[in-house]
Amino acid sequence: MSENKKEHTIEERMELSLLYDFYGALLKENQRRMFEASILEDYNYAEIAEDEGITRQGVYDAVKRASKLLRDYEEKLGLVARFEEQKNLIKLLKSELLQMIQPEEENTNKIFEILDKLLEE
């Protein structure tokens, strides 16, 4: 089992990946590179360390620091939470609309296409 898999569960990787989508641009370039390699591309710390010319501990620290920063940004700004809330509201709206209107109506398909597009990730 690689070091990364011991360090991050699938759920943590999904959470960090989503946080990275929103806040990754706020990280320093070297943090972005190591975070992407570890979390998004699933390289282990030894491989990243070799590419970066630093120790495995240095990679571990950089990834841990980047993860903490991403979580801190979310705590302060709440963009991911707001995104998830809006997604849930769109699902609820779609469900309510399905109960109110006939799916065969001419404009209905366009409405549901728009809602589906909004729900795509």
Coordinates of N, CA and C in Angstrom, one line a residue:
M1 N 0.9 -1.2 0.0 CA 0.0 0.0 0.0 C 0.9 1.2 0.0
S2 N 0.6 2.2 -0.9 CA 1.5 3.4 -1.0 C 1.2 4.3 0.2
E3 N 2.2 5.2 0.4 CA 2.0 6.2 1.6 C 0.8 7.0 1.4
N4 N 0.5 7.4 0.2 CA -0.7 8.3 0.0 C -2.0 7.6 0.4
K5 N -2.1 6.3 0.1 CA -3.4 5.6 0.4 C -3.5 5.5 1.9
K6 N -2.4 5.4 2.7 CA -2.5 5.3 4.1 C -2.9 6.7 4.7
E7 N -2.5 7.7 4.0 CA -2.7 9.1 4.5 C -4.1 9.6 4.1
H8 N -4.6 9.3 2.9 CA -5.9 9.9 2.5 C -6.8 8.8 2.0
T9 N -8.0 8.8 2.6 CA -9.1 7.9 2.2 C -9.7 8.4 0.9
I10 N -10.5 7.6 0.3 CA -11.2 8.0 -1.0 C -12.0 9.2 -0.7
E11 N -12.7 9.2 0.4 CA -13.6 10.3 0.8 C -12.8 11.6 0.9
E12 N -11.6 11.5 1.6 CA -10.8 12.7 1.8 C -10.3 13.2 0.4
R13 N -9.9 12.3 -0.4 CA -9.4 12.6 -1.8 C -10.5 13.4 -2.5
M14 N -11.7 12.9 -2.4 CA -12.8 13.5 -3.1 C -13.1 14.9 -2.6
E15 N -13.0 15.0 -1.2 CA -13.2 16.3 -0.6 C -12.1 17.3 -1.0
L16 N -10.9 16.9 -0.9 CA -9.7 17.7 -1.3 C -9.7 18.1 -2.8
S17 N -10.1 17.2 -3.6 CA -10.2 17.4 -5.0 C -11.2 18.5 -5.3
L18 N -12.4 18.5 -4.7 CA -13.4 19.5 -4.8 C -12.9 20.9 -4.3
L19 N -12.3 20.8 -3.1 CA -11.7 22.1 -2.6 C -10.6 22.6 -3.5
Y20 N -9.9 21.8 -4.1 CA -8.8 22.2 -5.0 C -9.4 22.9 -6.3
D21 N -10.5 22.3 -6.7 CA -11.2 22.9 -7.9 C -11.6 24.4 -7.6
F22 N -12.0 24.7 -6.4 CA -12.4 26.0 -6.0 C -11.3 26.9 -5.6
Y23 N -10.3 26.4 -4.9 CA -9.3 27.2 -4.2 C -7.8 26.9 -4.7
G24 N -7.6 26.0 -5.5 CA -6.3 25.6 -5.9 C -5.4 26.7 -6.4
A25 N -6.0 27.6 -7.1 CA -5.3 28.8 -7.7 C -4.7 29.6 -6.6
L26 N -5.2 29.5 -5.4 CA -4.6 30.3 -4.3 C -3.4 29.7 -3.6
L27 N -3.1 28.5 -4.0 CA -1.9 27.8 -3.5 C -0.6 28.3 -4.2
K28 N 0.5 28.2 -3.6 CA 1.8 28.5 -4.3 C 2.0 27.4 -5.3
E29 N 2.8 27.8 -6.3 CA 3.0 26.9 -7.4 C 3.6 25.5 -7.0
N30 N 4.6 25.5 -6.1 CA 5.2 24.2 -5.7 C 4.1 23.4 -4.9
Q31 N 3.3 24.1 -4.1 CA 2.2 23.4 -3.4 C 1.2 22.7 -4.3
R32 N 0.9 23.5 -5.4 CA 0.0 23.0 -6.4 C 0.5 21.7 -7.1
R33 N 1.8 21.8 -7.5 CA 2.4 20.7 -8.2 C 2.4 19.4 -7.3
M34 N 2.8 19.6 -6.1 CA 2.9 18.4 -5.2 C 1.5 17.9 -4.8
F35 N 0.6 18.8 -4.5 CA -0.8 18.4 -4.2 C -1.4 17.7 -5.4
E36 N -1.3 18.2 -6.6 CA -1.8 17.5 -7.8 C -1.2 16.2 -7.9
A37 N 0.1 16.1 -7.8 CA 0.7 14.8 -8.0 C 0.2 13.8 -6.9
S38 N 0.1 14.2 -5.7 CA -0.3 13.3 -4.6 C -1.8 13.0 -4.6
I39 N -2.6 14.0 -4.6 CA -4.0 13.8 -4.4 C -4.7 13.5 -5.7
L40 N -4.4 14.2 -6.8 CA -5.2 14.1 -8.0 C -4.6 13.0 -8.9
E41 N -3.3 12.8 -8.9 CA -2.6 11.9 -9.8 C -2.2 10.6 -9.1
D42 N -2.3 10.6 -7.8 CA -2.0 9.4 -7.0 C -0.5 8.9 -7.0
Y43 N 0.4 9.8 -7.1 CA 1.8 9.5 -7.0 C 2.1 9.3 -5.5
N44 N 3.1 8.5 -5.2 CA 3.4 8.4 -3.8 C 4.5 9.5 -3.5
Y45 N 4.7 9.7 -2.2 CA 5.6 10.7 -1.7 C 7.1 10.5 -2.3
A46 N 7.5 9.3 -2.3 CA 8.9 9.0 -2.8 C 9.0 9.5 -4.3
E47 N 8.0 9.2 -5.1 CA 8.1 9.5 -6.5 C 8.1 11.1 -6.7
I48 N 7.2 11.7 -5.9 CA 7.2 13.2 -6.0 C 8.5 13.8 -5.5
A49 N 9.0 13.3 -4.4 CA 10.2 13.8 -3.8 C 11.4 13.7 -4.8
E50 N 11.4 12.6 -5.5 CA 12.4 12.4 -6.6 C 12.3 13.5 -7.7
D51 N 11.1 13.7 -8.1 CA 10.8 14.7 -9.2 C 11.1 16.1 -8.7
E52 N 10.8 16.4 -7.4 CA 11.0 17.7 -6.9 C 12.4 18.0 -6.3
G53 N 13.1 16.9 -6.1 CA 14.5 17.0 -5.6 C 14.5 17.4 -4.1
I54 N 13.5 16.9 -3.4 CA 13.4 17.1 -1.9 C 13.1 15.8 -1.2
T55 N 13.0 15.8 0.1 CA 12.7 14.5 0.8 C 11.2 14.2 0.8
R56 N 11.0 12.9 1.1 CA 9.6 12.5 1.2 C 8.9 13.3 2.3
Q57 N 9.6 13.6 3.4 CA 9.0 14.4 4.5 C 8.6 15.8 4.0
G58 N 9.5 16.3 3.1 CA 9.2 17.6 2.6 C 7.9 17.6 1.7
V59 N 7.7 16.5 1.0 CA 6.5 16.4 0.1 C 5.3 16.2 1.1
Y60 N 5.4 15.4 2.1 CA 4.3 15.1 3.0 C 3.9 16.5 3.7
D61 N 4.9 17.2 4.1 CA 4.6 18.5 4.7 C 3.9 19.5 3.8
A62 N 4.4 19.5 2.5 CA 3.8 20.4 1.5 C 2.3 20.1 1.2
V63 N 2.1 18.8 1.1 CA 0.7 18.3 0.8 C -0.2 18.5 2.0
K64 N 0.3 18.3 3.2 CA -0.5 18.5 4.4 C -0.8 20.0 4.6
R65 N 0.2 20.8 4.3 CA 0.0 22.3 4.4 C -1.0 22.8 3.4
A66 N -0.9 22.3 2.2 CA -1.8 22.7 1.1 C -3.3 22.2 1.4
S67 N -3.4 21.0 2.0 CA -4.7 20.5 2.4 C -5.3 21.4 3.5
K68 N -4.5 21.7 4.4 CA -5.0 22.6 5.5 C -5.4 24.0 5.0
L69 N -4.6 24.5 4.1 CA -5.0 25.8 3.5 C -6.3 25.7 2.7
L70 N -6.5 24.7 1.9 CA -7.7 24.5 1.2 C -8.9 24.4 2.1
R71 N -8.8 23.7 3.2 CA -9.9 23.6 4.2 C -10.1 24.9 4.9
D72 N -9.0 25.7 5.2 CA -9.1 27.0 5.8 C -9.9 28.0 4.9
Y73 N -9.5 27.9 3.6 CA -10.2 28.8 2.6 C -11.7 28.5 2.6
E74 N -12.1 27.2 2.6 CA -13.5 26.8 2.6 C -14.2 27.3 3.9
E75 N -13.5 27.1 5.0 CA -14.1 27.6 6.3 C -14.4 29.1 6.3
K76 N -13.5 29.8 5.7 CA -13.7 31.3 5.6 C -14.6 31.8 4.5
L77 N -14.5 31.1 3.4 CA -15.3 31.6 2.2 C -16.6 30.8 1.9
G78 N -16.6 29.5 2.2 CA -17.7 28.7 2.1 C -18.3 28.5 0.7
L79 N -17.4 28.6 -0.3 CA -17.9 28.5 -1.7 C -18.3 27.0 -2.0
V80 N -17.6 26.0 -1.5 CA -18.0 24.7 -1.8 C -19.4 24.4 -1.2
A81 N -19.5 24.8 0.1 CA -20.8 24.6 0.8 C -22.0 25.2 0.0
R82 N -21.7 26.5 -0.4 CA -22.7 27.2 -1.2 C -23.0 26.5 -2.5
F83 N -22.0 26.0 -3.2 CA -22.2 25.2 -4.4 C -23.0 24.0 -4.2
E84 N -22.7 23.2 -3.1 CA -23.5 22.0 -2.8 C -24.9 22.3 -2.5
E85 N -25.1 23.4 -1.8 CA -26.5 23.8 -1.4 C -27.3 24.2 -2.7
Q86 N -26.7 24.9 -3.6 CA -27.3 25.3 -4.8 C -27.7 24.0 -5.6
K87 N -26.7 23.1 -5.7 CA -27.0 21.8 -6.4 C -28.2 21.1 -5.8
N88 N -28.3 21.0 -4.5 CA -29.4 20.4 -3.9 C -30.7 21.1 -4.2
L89 N -30.7 22.4 -4.2 CA -31.9 23.2 -4.5 C -32.3 23.0 -5.9
I90 N -31.4 22.8 -6.8 CA -31.7 22.6 -8.2 C -32.4 21.2 -8.4
K91 N -31.8 20.2 -7.6 CA -32.4 18.9 -7.7 C -33.9 18.9 -7.1
L92 N -34.1 19.7 -6.1 CA -35.4 19.8 -5.5 C -36.3 20.5 -6.4
L93 N -35.9 21.6 -7.1 CA -36.6 22.3 -8.1 C -37.0 21.3 -9.2
K94 N -36.1 20.6 -9.7 CA -36.4 19.6 -10.8 C -37.5 18.6 -10.4
S95 N -37.4 18.1 -9.2 CA -38.3 17.2 -8.6 C -39.7 17.8 -8.5
E96 N -39.8 19.0 -8.0 CA -41.1 19.7 -7.9 C -41.7 20.0 -9.3
L97 N -40.8 20.4 -10.2 CA -41.3 20.7 -11.5 C -41.9 19.4 -12.2
L98 N -41.2 18.3 -12.0 CA -41.7 17.0 -12.6 C -43.1 16.7 -12.1
Q99 N -43.4 17.1 -10.8 CA -44.7 16.8 -10.3 C -45.8 17.8 -10.8
M100 N -45.3 19.0 -11.2 CA -46.3 20.0 -11.5 C -46.6 20.0 -13.0
I101 N -45.7 19.6 -13.9 CA -46.0 19.8 -15.3 C -45.8 18.5 -16.0
Q102 N -46.4 18.4 -17.2 CA -46.3 17.3 -18.1 C -45.0 17.2 -18.8
P103 N -44.2 16.2 -18.6 CA -42.9 16.1 -19.3 C -43.0 16.2 -20.8
E104 N -44.1 15.9 -21.4 CA -44.2 15.9 -22.8 C -44.5 17.3 -23.4
E105 N -44.7 18.3 -22.6 CA -45.0 19.7 -23.1 C -43.7 20.2 -23.8
E106 N -44.0 21.0 -24.8 CA -42.9 21.5 -25.7 C -41.7 22.1 -24.9
N107 N -42.0 23.1 -24.1 CA -40.9 23.8 -23.4 C -40.3 23.1 -22.2
T108 N -41.0 22.0 -21.8 CA -40.5 21.2 -20.6 C -39.2 20.6 -20.9
N109 N -39.0 20.0 -22.0 CA -37.7 19.4 -22.3 C -36.5 20.4 -22.2
K110 N -36.7 21.6 -22.7 CA -35.7 22.7 -22.6 C -35.4 23.0 -21.1
I111 N -36.4 23.1 -20.3 CA -36.3 23.4 -18.9 C -35.5 22.3 -18.2
F112 N -35.8 21.1 -18.5 CA -35.1 20.0 -17.8 C -33.7 19.8 -18.4
E113 N -33.4 20.1 -19.6 CA -32.1 20.1 -20.2 C -31.2 21.2 -19.4
I114 N -31.8 22.3 -19.2 CA -31.1 23.4 -18.5 C -30.8 23.0 -17.0
L115 N -31.7 22.4 -16.4 CA -31.5 21.9 -15.0 C -30.5 20.8 -15.0
D116 N -30.5 19.9 -15.9 CA -29.5 18.8 -16.0 C -28.1 19.4 -16.2
K117 N -28.0 20.4 -17.1 CA -26.7 21.0 -17.3 C -26.2 21.7 -16.1
L118 N -27.1 22.3 -15.3 CA -26.6 22.9 -14.0 C -26.2 21.9 -13.0
L119 N -26.7 20.7 -13.1 CA -26.3 19.7 -12.1 C -25.1 18.9 -12.5
E120 N -24.6 19.1 -13.8 CA -23.4 18.4 -14.2 C -22.2 19.0 -13.4
E121 N -21.3 18.1 -13.1 CA -20.1 18.5 -12.4 C -18.9 18.6 -13.3

